């Protein structure tokens, strides 16, 4: 399905467990990602087993959503995520939102949770790339260097893929370490200890921002959990089941 909003259409996919009403998880991919990646599907299935509906969202410039990758920014992602959240809460039977995102999607949900702190039941950042804003202020993005005081019109990332300077300019203005603690609800944060894209220390630092954080290291695993995806799925399922049970919303063992 597609959802129209200010920056064009968002591609969405809704999955619901048995039952007419209950909580719903918004699930976001990362930088260059999409909703059909193995780690996204594994988390979706884990949430469904716990009794939580899942709305997967492909954001601006990614997957089947409108926009070019070159032109995407964190601000465009945030406005799209807000539109998806409004849509989710308008669905019949949805009682509460949970937010989950991987990598840049993890940074996104850290920011989004502070904006929706009165509307969500829990937050799950997966390998959150919340170092991106700080890195761009220093003149680097995922190993690619630039002059942070003279932003280029575009940055070459890999053969055939470039990113517009607007992305860098927007990222430099974001301070997740200041806004993330505004959300004081339950958090599950998962990070692979062998992550070479977003080093594990950033997961440790992110966990320290929250008052109620369950931090789950995945030993020896990568940014996308190539070796122990089953452990990620189990952590999500167990945590969500506990949250839903404690709130009287059920949950499956």
CSV table of C-alpha atoms in Angstrom, one decimal:
chain,number,residue,atom,x,y,z
A,1,UNK,CA,0.0,0.0,0.0
A,2,UNK,CA,1.0,3.6,-0.4
A,3,UNK,CA,0.5,6.6,1.9
A,4,UNK,CA,0.6,10.2,0.5
A,5,UNK,CA,2.3,12.9,2.5
A,6,UNK,CA,4.2,16.1,2.0
A,7,UNK,CA,7.3,14.5,0.4
A,8,UNK,CA,5.4,12.1,-1.8
A,9,UNK,CA,4.2,8.5,-1.4
A,10,UNK,CA,5.5,6.1,1.3
A,11,UNK,CA,5.4,2.4,0.7
A,12,UNK,CA,3.9,0.5,3.6
A,13,UNK,CA,3.2,-3.1,4.4
A,14,UNK,CA,0.8,-4.0,7.3
A,15,UNK,CA,0.8,-7.4,9.0
A,16,UNK,CA,-1.5,-8.2,11.9
A,17,UNK,CA,-1.7,-11.2,14.2
A,18,UNK,CA,-5.1,-12.7,15.2
A,19,UNK,CA,-7.3,-10.4,17.1
A,20,UNK,CA,-9.1,-7.3,16.3
A,21,UNK,CA,-7.2,-4.8,18.4
A,22,UNK,CA,-3.8,-4.4,20.1
A,23,UNK,CA,-0.5,-2.7,19.8
A,24,UNK,CA,1.4,-2.0,16.6
A,25,UNK,CA,5.1,-1.7,15.8
A,26,UNK,CA,6.4,0.8,13.3
A,27,UNK,CA,9.4,-0.9,11.7
A,28,UNK,CA,12.0,1.1,9.7
A,29,UNK,CA,15.0,0.0,7.6
A,30,UNK,CA,18.3,1.8,7.5
A,31,UNK,CA,20.5,3.8,5.1
A,32,UNK,CA,20.3,2.2,1.6
A,33,UNK,CA,17.9,-0.4,3.1
A,34,UNK,CA,14.4,-1.6,2.4
A,35,UNK,CA,11.6,-3.5,4.1
A,36,UNK,CA,12.4,-7.0,2.7
A,37,UNK,CA,15.9,-7.3,4.2
A,38,UNK,CA,16.4,-10.5,6.3
A,39,UNK,CA,16.9,-8.6,9.6
A,40,UNK,CA,13.7,-6.5,9.0
A,41,UNK,CA,11.7,-9.6,8.2
A,42,UNK,CA,13.0,-11.5,11.2
A,43,UNK,CA,12.0,-8.7,13.6
A,44,UNK,CA,8.6,-8.4,12.0
A,45,UNK,CA,8.0,-12.1,12.5
A,46,UNK,CA,9.2,-11.9,16.1
A,47,UNK,CA,6.8,-9.0,16.8
A,48,UNK,CA,3.9,-10.9,15.3
A,49,UNK,CA,4.6,-14.0,17.4
A,50,UNK,CA,4.5,-11.7,20.5
A,51,UNK,CA,1.0,-10.5,19.5
A,52,UNK,CA,2.0,-7.1,18.1
A,53,UNK,CA,0.9,-5.9,14.6
A,54,UNK,CA,3.7,-4.5,12.4
A,55,UNK,CA,3.7,-1.7,9.9
A,56,UNK,CA,6.9,-1.8,7.8
A,57,UNK,CA,7.7,1.5,6.2
A,58,UNK,CA,10.1,2.4,3.3
A,59,UNK,CA,11.2,6.0,3.7
A,60,UNK,CA,12.0,8.7,1.2
A,61,UNK,CA,14.4,7.6,-1.5
A,62,UNK,CA,14.4,4.0,-0.5
A,63,UNK,CA,12.6,0.9,-1.6
A,64,UNK,CA,9.3,1.6,-3.5
A,65,UNK,CA,8.7,5.0,-1.8
A,66,UNK,CA,9.0,8.2,-3.8
A,67,UNK,CA,12.1,10.3,-4.0
A,68,UNK,CA,15.7,9.7,-5.0
A,69,UNK,CA,18.3,8.4,-2.6
A,70,UNK,CA,20.5,11.3,-3.5
A,71,UNK,CA,17.9,13.7,-2.2
A,72,UNK,CA,17.0,12.1,1.1
A,73,UNK,CA,17.7,13.7,4.4
A,74,UNK,CA,17.0,12.9,8.1
A,75,UNK,CA,14.4,15.7,8.1
A,76,UNK,CA,12.5,14.0,5.2
A,77,UNK,CA,12.7,10.7,7.0
A,78,UNK,CA,11.3,12.3,10.1
A,79,UNK,CA,8.3,13.9,8.4
A,80,UNK,CA,7.6,10.5,6.6
A,81,UNK,CA,7.9,8.6,9.9
A,82,UNK,CA,5.5,11.1,11.6
A,83,UNK,CA,3.0,10.6,8.7
A,84,UNK,CA,3.3,6.8,9.1
A,85,UNK,CA,2.7,7.1,12.9
A,86,UNK,CA,-0.4,9.2,12.4
A,87,UNK,CA,-1.7,6.6,9.9
A,88,UNK,CA,-0.9,3.7,12.2
A,89,UNK,CA,-2.8,5.3,15.1
A,90,UNK,CA,-5.8,5.9,12.8
A,91,UNK,CA,-6.1,2.2,12.0
A,92,UNK,CA,-9.1,0.5,13.7
A,93,UNK,CA,-8.1,-1.5,16.8
A,94,UNK,CA,-4.6,0.0,17.3
A,95,UNK,CA,-4.2,0.7,21.0
A,96,UNK,CA,-0.5,1.7,21.2
A,97,UNK,CA,2.6,2.3,19.1
A,98,UNK,CA,6.1,0.7,19.5
A,99,UNK,CA,9.0,2.0,17.4
A,100,UNK,CA,11.8,-0.1,15.9
A,101,UNK,CA,14.5,0.9,13.4
A,102,UNK,CA,17.8,-0.5,12.2
A,103,UNK,CA,20.9,1.6,11.7
A,104,UNK,CA,19.8,5.0,10.3
A,105,UNK,CA,16.3,3.8,11.1
A,106,UNK,CA,17.6,3.3,14.7
A,107,UNK,CA,18.7,6.9,14.8
A,108,UNK,CA,15.3,7.9,13.4
A,109,UNK,CA,13.3,6.1,16.1
A,110,UNK,CA,15.6,7.6,18.8
A,111,UNK,CA,14.6,11.0,17.5
A,112,UNK,CA,10.9,10.0,16.9
A,113,UNK,CA,10.5,8.6,20.4
A,114,UNK,CA,11.3,12.0,21.9
A,115,UNK,CA,8.6,13.5,19.7
A,116,UNK,CA,6.0,10.9,20.4
A,117,UNK,CA,6.9,10.1,24.0
A,118,UNK,CA,3.3,10.4,25.1
A,119,UNK,CA,2.0,8.1,22.4
A,120,UNK,CA,4.4,5.1,22.4
A,121,UNK,CA,4.7,2.0,24.6
A,122,UNK,CA,8.3,1.1,23.8
A,123,UNK,CA,11.4,1.8,21.7
A,124,UNK,CA,13.7,-0.7,19.9
A,125,UNK,CA,16.8,0.7,18.2
A,126,UNK,CA,18.8,-1.9,16.4
A,127,UNK,CA,22.5,-1.0,15.8
A,128,UNK,CA,21.5,2.7,15.8
A,129,UNK,CA,23.6,4.9,13.7
A,130,UNK,CA,23.2,7.9,16.0
A,131,UNK,CA,26.9,8.8,15.4
A,132,UNK,CA,26.0,10.2,12.0
A,133,UNK,CA,25.2,13.7,13.2
A,134,UNK,CA,28.5,14.0,15.2
A,135,UNK,CA,30.5,12.5,12.4
A,136,UNK,CA,29.1,14.9,9.8
A,137,UNK,CA,30.1,17.8,12.1
A,138,UNK,CA,33.6,16.4,12.0
A,139,UNK,CA,33.6,15.9,8.2
A,140,UNK,CA,33.0,12.2,7.7
A,141,UNK,CA,30.1,9.9,6.8
A,142,UNK,CA,30.5,6.1,6.9
A,143,UNK,CA,34.2,6.4,6.0
A,144,UNK,CA,33.9,9.1,3.4
A,145,UNK,CA,35.5,12.5,4.2
A,146,UNK,CA,34.5,16.0,3.3
A,147,UNK,CA,35.1,19.6,4.5
A,148,UNK,CA,32.5,20.1,7.3
A,149,UNK,CA,32.7,23.9,6.9
A,150,UNK,CA,32.3,23.9,3.1
A,151,UNK,CA,29.7,21.2,2.4
A,152,UNK,CA,30.0,19.7,-1.1
A,153,UNK,CA,27.0,19.7,-3.4
A,154,UNK,CA,27.2,15.9,-3.3
A,155,UNK,CA,29.3,13.1,-1.8
A,156,UNK,CA,30.3,10.0,-3.7
A,157,UNK,CA,29.7,6.9,-1.5
A,158,UNK,CA,30.2,4.0,-3.8
A,159,UNK,CA,30.2,3.4,-7.6
A,160,UNK,CA,26.9,4.6,-8.9
A,161,UNK,CA,25.6,6.1,-5.6
A,162,UNK,CA,25.9,9.7,-4.5
A,163,UNK,CA,24.3,11.7,-1.7
A,164,UNK,CA,23.3,15.4,-1.9
A,165,UNK,CA,24.9,18.0,0.3
A,166,UNK,CA,21.5,18.7,1.9
A,167,UNK,CA,21.8,15.4,3.8
A,168,UNK,CA,25.1,16.5,5.4
A,169,UNK,CA,23.8,20.0,6.2
A,170,UNK,CA,20.7,18.6,7.9
A,171,UNK,CA,22.6,15.9,9.8
A,172,UNK,CA,25.0,18.5,11.3
A,173,UNK,CA,22.1,20.3,13.0
A,174,UNK,CA,20.8,17.1,14.9
A,175,UNK,CA,21.9,16.3,18.4
A,176,UNK,CA,20.4,12.9,19.4
A,177,UNK,CA,22.2,12.8,22.7
A,178,UNK,CA,20.1,15.9,23.8
A,179,UNK,CA,16.7,14.8,22.6
A,180,UNK,CA,16.8,11.0,23.2
A,181,UNK,CA,16.6,11.2,27.0
A,182,UNK,CA,13.2,13.0,26.6
A,183,UNK,CA,11.8,9.6,26.1
A,184,UNK,CA,11.7,7.8,29.5
A,185,UNK,CA,9.8,4.7,28.7
A,186,UNK,CA,11.1,1.1,28.2
A,187,UNK,CA,13.9,0.6,25.6
A,188,UNK,CA,15.4,-2.5,24.1
A,189,UNK,CA,18.7,-1.8,22.3
A,190,UNK,CA,20.5,-4.5,20.3
A,191,UNK,CA,24.0,-4.2,18.8
A,192,UNK,CA,26.5,-6.6,17.4
A,193,UNK,CA,29.9,-6.6,19.1
A,194,UNK,CA,31.7,-7.1,15.7
A,195,UNK,CA,29.8,-4.3,13.9
A,196,UNK,CA,32.3,-2.5,11.6
A,197,UNK,CA,29.7,-0.1,10.2
A,198,UNK,CA,28.6,1.4,13.6
A,199,UNK,CA,31.1,0.3,16.2
A,200,UNK,CA,29.7,-1.4,19.3
A,201,UNK,CA,30.8,1.4,21.6
A,202,UNK,CA,28.1,3.5,20.0
A,203,UNK,CA,25.5,1.0,21.1
A,204,UNK,CA,26.9,1.1,24.7
A,205,UNK,CA,26.7,4.9,24.6
A,206,UNK,CA,23.2,4.9,23.3
A,207,UNK,CA,22.0,2.6,26.0
A,208,UNK,CA,23.4,4.9,28.6
A,209,UNK,CA,21.1,7.7,27.4
A,210,UNK,CA,18.0,5.9,28.7
A,211,UNK,CA,16.7,5.4,32.2
A,212,UNK,CA,15.0,2.0,31.4
A,213,UNK,CA,17.1,0.3,28.8
A,214,UNK,CA,17.6,-3.4,28.3
A,215,UNK,CA,20.9,-3.6,26.3
A,216,UNK,CA,21.5,-6.9,24.4
A,217,UNK,CA,25.0,-7.4,22.8
A,218,UNK,CA,25.0,-10.0,20.0
A,219,UNK,CA,28.5,-11.5,20.5
A,220,UNK,CA,30.6,-11.6,17.3
A,221,UNK,CA,27.9,-10.3,15.1
A,222,UNK,CA,27.8,-7.7,12.3
A,223,UNK,CA,25.8,-4.6,11.6
A,224,UNK,CA,23.0,-6.6,10.0
A,225,UNK,CA,23.3,-9.6,12.2
A,226,UNK,CA,24.6,-12.0,9.6
A,227,UNK,CA,25.6,-14.7,12.0
A,228,UNK,CA,23.1,-14.7,14.9
A,229,UNK,CA,19.8,-13.2,13.6
A,230,UNK,CA,17.9,-15.8,15.6
A,231,UNK,CA,19.3,-14.2,18.8
A,232,UNK,CA,18.0,-10.8,17.7
A,233,UNK,CA,14.6,-12.2,16.9
A,234,UNK,CA,14.4,-14.0,20.2
A,235,UNK,CA,15.4,-10.8,22.1
A,236,UNK,CA,12.7,-8.8,20.4
A,237,UNK,CA,10.1,-11.5,20.9
A,238,UNK,CA,10.9,-11.9,24.6
A,239,UNK,CA,11.1,-8.2,25.4
A,240,UNK,CA,7.9,-7.4,23.5
A,241,UNK,CA,6.1,-10.3,25.1
A,242,UNK,CA,7.1,-9.0,28.6
A,243,UNK,CA,6.0,-5.5,27.7
A,244,UNK,CA,2.6,-6.5,26.4
A,245,UNK,CA,2.0,-8.9,29.3
A,246,UNK,CA,2.9,-6.3,31.9
A,247,UNK,CA,0.5,-3.8,30.2
A,248,UNK,CA,-2.3,-6.4,30.1
A,249,UNK,CA,-2.2,-6.7,26.3
A,250,UNK,CA,-1.4,-10.4,26.2
A,251,UNK,CA,1.7,-11.6,24.3
A,252,UNK,CA,2.7,-15.1,23.4
A,253,UNK,CA,5.4,-17.2,25.0
